[in-house]
Amino acid sequence: MTGCKRVAAIQDISGLGRCSLTVIIPVLSAMGVQVCPVPTAVLSAHTGYSEFVIRDLTDYMAPALEHYKKMNTDFDCIYSGFLASSEQIDHCLEFFSAYPDALKVVDPVMGDDGQAYKTYTRELCSRMRELVAVADIITPNLTEASILLSEDYPAGAMTRSEAKSWLVRLSEQGAGIVVITSVMLTDGGMYTVGYDRESSSFWKIKNDYVPAHYSGTGDMFASVLIGSVLKGDSLPIAMNRASAFTELNVKTTYSYQKPWTEGLMLEGQLPWLIGYQELGDYTNL
Ligand code: PXL
């Protein structure tokens, strides 16, 4: 019997609009992985709402890390996501260097649909590369991938060789594993694409297109991917599990025609994760 894996999740907590910790905690818990939240900010609602109250927790992060070090707390994974200030990059770097054996996952949360989020300054976006440089796994969406590569957001579909080139160039920024979500390829399909530098392997998972997007989708995808990798799944199976669960949640939410701001209606779908489905819907990119 192995014990439960533990992830330090450096992320905000938002009251309204499921995203970040309100998605990450239930998802990873359902997968049998413990989450230790390291809140970067508390918000009354995520930044996609027209108004929100925000309390920045930058000055909480260093003392929290000191406490964990003093307690000899071990983490199997350090996972960074939504950050409230560019100074928080330094604190994330301190967490990563304090736990050199932990899996370092950076979700370079910066924007969606070709736009940066309201609170993401130019400096914060540019400093995100410092986290990407030390990560083992990064999970940008196409908007974030384009910001990291200083490329224009693709106006249309990408060829398979363009997608491979983006994956390789992102990996050259640091992470051995790169997964990009929401990529439209020239066959007209929407895909999640991934690259493992060590084995030089490229993978893709086809997603059904749903004409809607919801807050917290990237957080859900990254958390399932992390849970799956920590449980020992290969990269394509982890991508498959994360895509399948995210797609199920998008379709459920779309069927109720809920506003995108409310996020994914994940509560009813958690048993799917507990069931730990057998999967094999990946192909080579
Ligand atoms: O899901 C990304 C995210 C996380 N946290 C907050 C956000 C967003 C995206 O809008 O506003 C507070």
Coordinates of C-alpha atoms and ligand atoms in Angstrom, one line a residue:
M1 CA 0.0 0.0 0.0
T2 CA 1.4 3.4 -0.9
G3 CA 0.3 6.4 1.0
C4 CA -1.6 9.4 -0.5
K5 CA 0.5 11.8 -2.7
R6 CA 0.6 15.4 -1.6
V7 CA 0.5 18.4 -3.9
A8 CA 1.2 22.0 -2.8
A9 CA -1.1 24.1 -5.0
I10 CA 0.0 27.7 -5.3
Q11 CA -3.2 29.2 -6.6
D12 CA -6.0 31.7 -5.7
I13 CA -9.3 30.9 -4.1
S14 CA -12.3 32.6 -5.7
G15 CA -15.7 32.6 -4.1
L16 CA -17.8 32.8 -7.3
G17 CA -17.1 31.1 -10.6
R18 CA -15.5 27.7 -10.1
C19 CA -11.7 27.9 -10.9
S20 CA -8.3 27.4 -9.4
L21 CA -8.6 26.0 -5.8
T22 CA -12.3 25.4 -5.9
V23 CA -11.7 23.1 -8.9
I24 CA -8.3 21.7 -7.9
I25 CA -9.2 20.5 -4.4
P26 CA -12.3 18.4 -5.4
V27 CA -10.6 17.0 -8.5
L28 CA -7.4 15.9 -6.9
S29 CA -9.2 14.7 -3.7
A30 CA -11.5 12.5 -5.9
M31 CA -8.3 11.0 -7.5
G32 CA -6.9 10.1 -4.0
V33 CA -4.3 12.9 -4.0
Q34 CA -4.0 15.4 -1.1
V35 CA -4.0 19.1 -1.8
C36 CA -2.2 21.5 0.4
P37 CA -3.5 24.9 -0.7
V38 CA -1.0 27.8 -0.8
P39 CA -3.4 30.7 -1.6
T40 CA -2.0 33.5 -3.7
A41 CA -5.1 35.7 -3.3
V42 CA -8.6 35.6 -2.1
L43 CA -11.3 36.9 -4.5
S44 CA -15.0 37.3 -4.1
A45 CA -15.3 36.2 -7.7
H46 CA -12.8 35.4 -10.4
T47 CA -11.5 38.2 -12.7
G48 CA -13.9 37.3 -15.5
Y49 CA -16.7 38.9 -13.5
S50 CA -17.3 42.7 -14.1
E51 CA -16.6 43.4 -10.4
F52 CA -14.7 41.5 -7.8
V53 CA -13.0 42.1 -4.4
I54 CA -9.4 40.8 -4.2
R55 CA -6.9 40.5 -1.3
D56 CA -3.4 39.8 -2.5
L57 CA -1.6 37.2 -0.3
T58 CA 2.0 37.8 -1.5
D59 CA 3.3 38.4 2.0
Y60 CA 1.7 35.1 3.2
M61 CA 3.7 32.9 0.8
A62 CA 7.3 33.1 2.3
P63 CA 6.2 32.5 5.9
A64 CA 4.0 29.6 4.8
L65 CA 7.0 28.0 3.0
E66 CA 9.2 28.6 6.1
H67 CA 6.6 26.8 8.2
Y68 CA 6.5 23.8 5.9
K69 CA 10.3 23.6 5.8
K70 CA 10.4 23.8 9.7
M71 CA 7.8 21.0 9.9
N72 CA 9.9 18.9 7.4
T73 CA 6.7 18.6 5.3
D74 CA 7.2 16.7 2.1
F75 CA 5.5 17.4 -1.1
D76 CA 5.3 15.0 -4.1
C77 CA 4.4 17.9 -6.4
I78 CA 4.5 21.7 -6.4
Y79 CA 1.9 23.1 -8.8
S80 CA 1.7 26.8 -9.5
G81 CA -1.2 28.5 -11.3
F82 CA -3.0 31.9 -11.0
L83 CA -0.7 34.5 -9.4
A84 CA -1.7 37.9 -8.1
S85 CA 1.6 39.8 -8.5
S86 CA 5.0 39.4 -10.3
E87 CA 6.7 39.2 -6.8
Q88 CA 4.8 35.9 -6.4
I89 CA 7.0 34.4 -9.1
D90 CA 9.9 34.7 -6.7
H91 CA 8.0 32.8 -4.0
C92 CA 7.0 30.1 -6.4
L93 CA 10.7 29.7 -7.4
E94 CA 11.5 29.4 -3.6
F95 CA 8.9 26.6 -3.3
F96 CA 10.3 24.8 -6.3
S97 CA 13.9 25.0 -5.0
A98 CA 12.9 24.0 -1.5
Y99 CA 11.5 20.7 -2.9
P100 CA 14.0 19.6 -5.6
D101 CA 12.6 16.0 -5.7
A102 CA 9.0 17.2 -6.2
L103 CA 7.3 17.1 -9.6
K104 CA 7.3 20.8 -10.7
V105 CA 4.2 21.7 -12.6
V106 CA 3.6 25.2 -13.9
D107 CA 0.2 26.1 -15.4
P108 CA 1.3 29.4 -16.9
V109 CA -2.2 31.0 -16.3
M110 CA -2.2 34.3 -18.2
G111 CA -5.2 34.4 -20.5
D112 CA -7.6 32.7 -22.8
D113 CA -9.2 33.2 -26.2
G114 CA -6.3 35.3 -27.4
Q115 CA -6.6 37.8 -24.4
A116 CA -4.6 38.2 -21.2
Y117 CA -6.6 38.2 -18.0
K118 CA -7.4 41.6 -16.4
T119 CA -4.9 41.4 -13.5
Y120 CA -2.0 40.0 -15.7
T121 CA 0.4 42.8 -16.3
R122 CA 3.1 42.7 -19.0
E123 CA 5.7 42.2 -16.3
L124 CA 3.8 39.2 -14.8
C125 CA 3.5 37.6 -18.3
S126 CA 7.1 38.1 -19.1
R127 CA 8.3 36.8 -15.7
M128 CA 6.2 33.6 -16.2
R129 CA 9.1 32.3 -18.3
E130 CA 11.2 32.1 -15.2
L131 CA 8.8 29.5 -13.8
V132 CA 8.5 27.7 -17.1
A133 CA 12.3 27.5 -17.1
V134 CA 12.4 25.3 -13.9
A135 CA 9.2 23.3 -14.5
D136 CA 9.0 19.5 -15.4
I137 CA 5.6 19.9 -16.9
I138 CA 3.8 23.0 -18.3
T139 CA 0.2 23.1 -19.4
P140 CA -0.5 26.3 -21.4
N141 CA -3.6 26.9 -23.4
L142 CA -3.0 28.2 -26.9
T143 CA -3.2 31.8 -25.8
E144 CA -0.6 31.2 -23.1
A145 CA 1.6 29.3 -25.5
S146 CA 1.6 32.2 -27.9
I147 CA 2.5 34.7 -25.1
L148 CA 5.4 32.4 -24.0
L149 CA 6.7 32.1 -27.5
S150 CA 6.0 35.8 -28.4
E151 CA 4.0 34.5 -31.3
D152 CA 0.7 35.9 -32.6
Y153 CA -2.4 34.0 -31.4
P154 CA -3.1 31.7 -34.4
A155 CA -5.9 33.1 -36.5
G156 CA -6.9 29.7 -37.8
A157 CA -6.0 26.1 -37.7
M158 CA -2.4 24.9 -37.2
T159 CA -0.7 22.2 -39.2
R160 CA 0.6 19.2 -37.3
S161 CA 4.2 20.3 -37.9
E162 CA 3.4 23.8 -36.6
A163 CA 1.9 22.3 -33.4
K164 CA 5.1 20.1 -33.0
S165 CA 7.3 23.1 -33.5
W166 CA 5.4 25.1 -30.8
L167 CA 5.7 22.1 -28.4
V168 CA 9.5 21.7 -29.0
R169 CA 10.1 25.4 -28.7
L170 CA 8.2 25.6 -25.5
S171 CA 10.1 22.6 -24.2
E172 CA 13.4 24.4 -25.1
Q173 CA 12.3 27.1 -22.5
G174 CA 12.7 24.4 -19.8
A175 CA 10.0 21.7 -19.2
G176 CA 10.6 18.2 -20.5
I177 CA 6.8 17.7 -20.9
V178 CA 4.6 20.3 -22.6
V179 CA 0.9 19.9 -23.1
I180 CA -1.1 22.5 -25.0
T181 CA -4.9 22.6 -24.8
S182 CA -7.5 23.9 -27.3
V183 CA -5.4 23.6 -30.5
M184 CA -7.4 23.5 -33.7
L185 CA -5.5 21.4 -36.4
T186 CA -6.0 21.7 -40.1
D187 CA -8.3 18.6 -40.2
G188 CA -10.8 20.9 -38.5
G189 CA -10.6 19.0 -35.1
M190 CA -9.9 20.5 -31.7
Y191 CA -7.0 18.8 -29.9
T192 CA -4.9 18.6 -26.8
V193 CA -1.3 18.1 -27.9
G194 CA 1.6 16.9 -25.9
Y195 CA 5.4 16.3 -26.1
D196 CA 7.8 14.3 -24.0
R197 CA 11.3 15.5 -24.7
E198 CA 13.0 12.4 -23.1
S199 CA 11.3 9.9 -25.4
S200 CA 10.9 12.4 -28.3
S201 CA 7.2 11.4 -28.5
F202 CA 4.3 13.6 -29.6
W203 CA 0.7 12.8 -28.7
K204 CA -2.7 14.2 -29.5
I205 CA -6.2 13.7 -28.1
K206 CA -9.2 14.7 -30.1
N207 CA -11.8 16.8 -28.2
D208 CA -15.5 17.2 -29.3
Y209 CA -16.0 20.9 -30.2
V210 CA -18.6 22.6 -27.9
P211 CA -19.4 26.2 -28.8
A212 CA -18.8 27.6 -25.3
H213 CA -15.9 28.1 -22.9
Y214 CA -16.0 28.1 -19.1
S215 CA -13.8 29.5 -16.4
G216 CA -11.6 27.0 -14.6
T217 CA -11.4 24.6 -17.6
G218 CA -7.6 24.8 -17.7
D219 CA -7.4 24.3 -13.9
M220 CA -9.5 21.2 -14.2
F221 CA -7.4 19.8 -17.1
A222 CA -4.1 20.4 -15.3
S223 CA -5.3 18.9 -12.0
V224 CA -6.5 15.7 -13.6
L225 CA -3.3 15.5 -15.6
I226 CA -1.3 15.9 -12.3
G227 CA -3.4 13.3 -10.4
S228 CA -3.0 10.9 -13.3
V229 CA 0.8 11.3 -13.6
L230 CA 1.2 11.0 -9.8
K231 CA -0.7 7.8 -9.9
G232 CA 1.7 6.4 -12.5
D233 CA -0.1 6.9 -15.8
S234 CA 1.9 7.5 -19.0
L235 CA 1.7 11.0 -20.6
P236 CA -0.8 10.0 -23.3
I237 CA -3.1 8.3 -20.8
A238 CA -2.9 11.2 -18.4
M239 CA -3.7 13.6 -21.3
N240 CA -6.5 11.3 -22.3
R241 CA -7.9 11.2 -18.7
A242 CA -7.7 15.0 -18.3
S243 CA -9.3 15.6 -21.7
A244 CA -12.1 13.1 -21.2
F245 CA -13.0 14.4 -17.8
T246 CA -12.9 18.1 -18.9
E247 CA -15.0 17.3 -22.0
L248 CA -17.6 15.5 -19.9
N249 CA -17.8 18.6 -17.6
V250 CA -18.0 21.1 -20.5
K251 CA -20.8 19.0 -22.2
T252 CA -22.7 18.7 -18.9
T253 CA -22.4 22.5 -18.2
Y254 CA -23.3 23.4 -21.8
S255 CA -26.5 21.2 -21.6
Y256 CA -27.7 23.4 -18.7
Q257 CA -26.8 26.6 -20.7
K258 CA -25.1 28.1 -17.6
P259 CA -23.1 31.4 -17.9
W260 CA -19.4 30.8 -18.6
T261 CA -18.5 32.8 -15.5
E262 CA -20.0 30.1 -13.2
G263 CA -17.4 27.6 -14.4
L264 CA -17.8 23.9 -14.9
M265 CA -20.6 22.0 -13.0
L266 CA -18.1 19.4 -11.7
E267 CA -19.9 18.3 -8.6
G268 CA -22.0 15.6 -10.2
Q269 CA -19.1 14.2 -12.3
L270 CA -16.6 13.5 -9.6
P271 CA -17.5 9.8 -9.3
W272 CA -16.0 9.4 -12.9
L273 CA -12.6 10.3 -11.5
I274 CA -13.0 8.0 -8.5
G275 CA -13.9 5.1 -10.9
Y276 CA -10.4 5.5 -12.6
Q277 CA -11.6 4.5 -16.1
E278 CA -9.4 2.5 -18.5
L279 CA -8.6 4.7 -21.5
G280 CA -6.9 4.5 -24.9
D281 CA -8.1 7.3 -27.1
Y282 CA -4.7 8.9 -27.8
T283 CA -2.8 8.9 -31.2
N284 CA 0.6 10.1 -32.3
L285 CA 0.7 13.8 -33.3
Ligands
PXL1 O1 -8.9 29.7 -14.4 C1 -7.9 30.7 -14.4 C2 -8.2 31.7 -13.3 C3 -7.9 31.5 -12.0 N1 -8.1 32.3 -11.0 C4 -8.7 33.5 -11.2 C5 -9.1 33.9 -12.5 C6 -8.8 33.0 -13.6 C7 -9.3 33.3 -14.9 O2 -10.0 34.2 -15.1 O3 -9.6 35.1 -12.7 C8 -8.9 34.5 -10.1

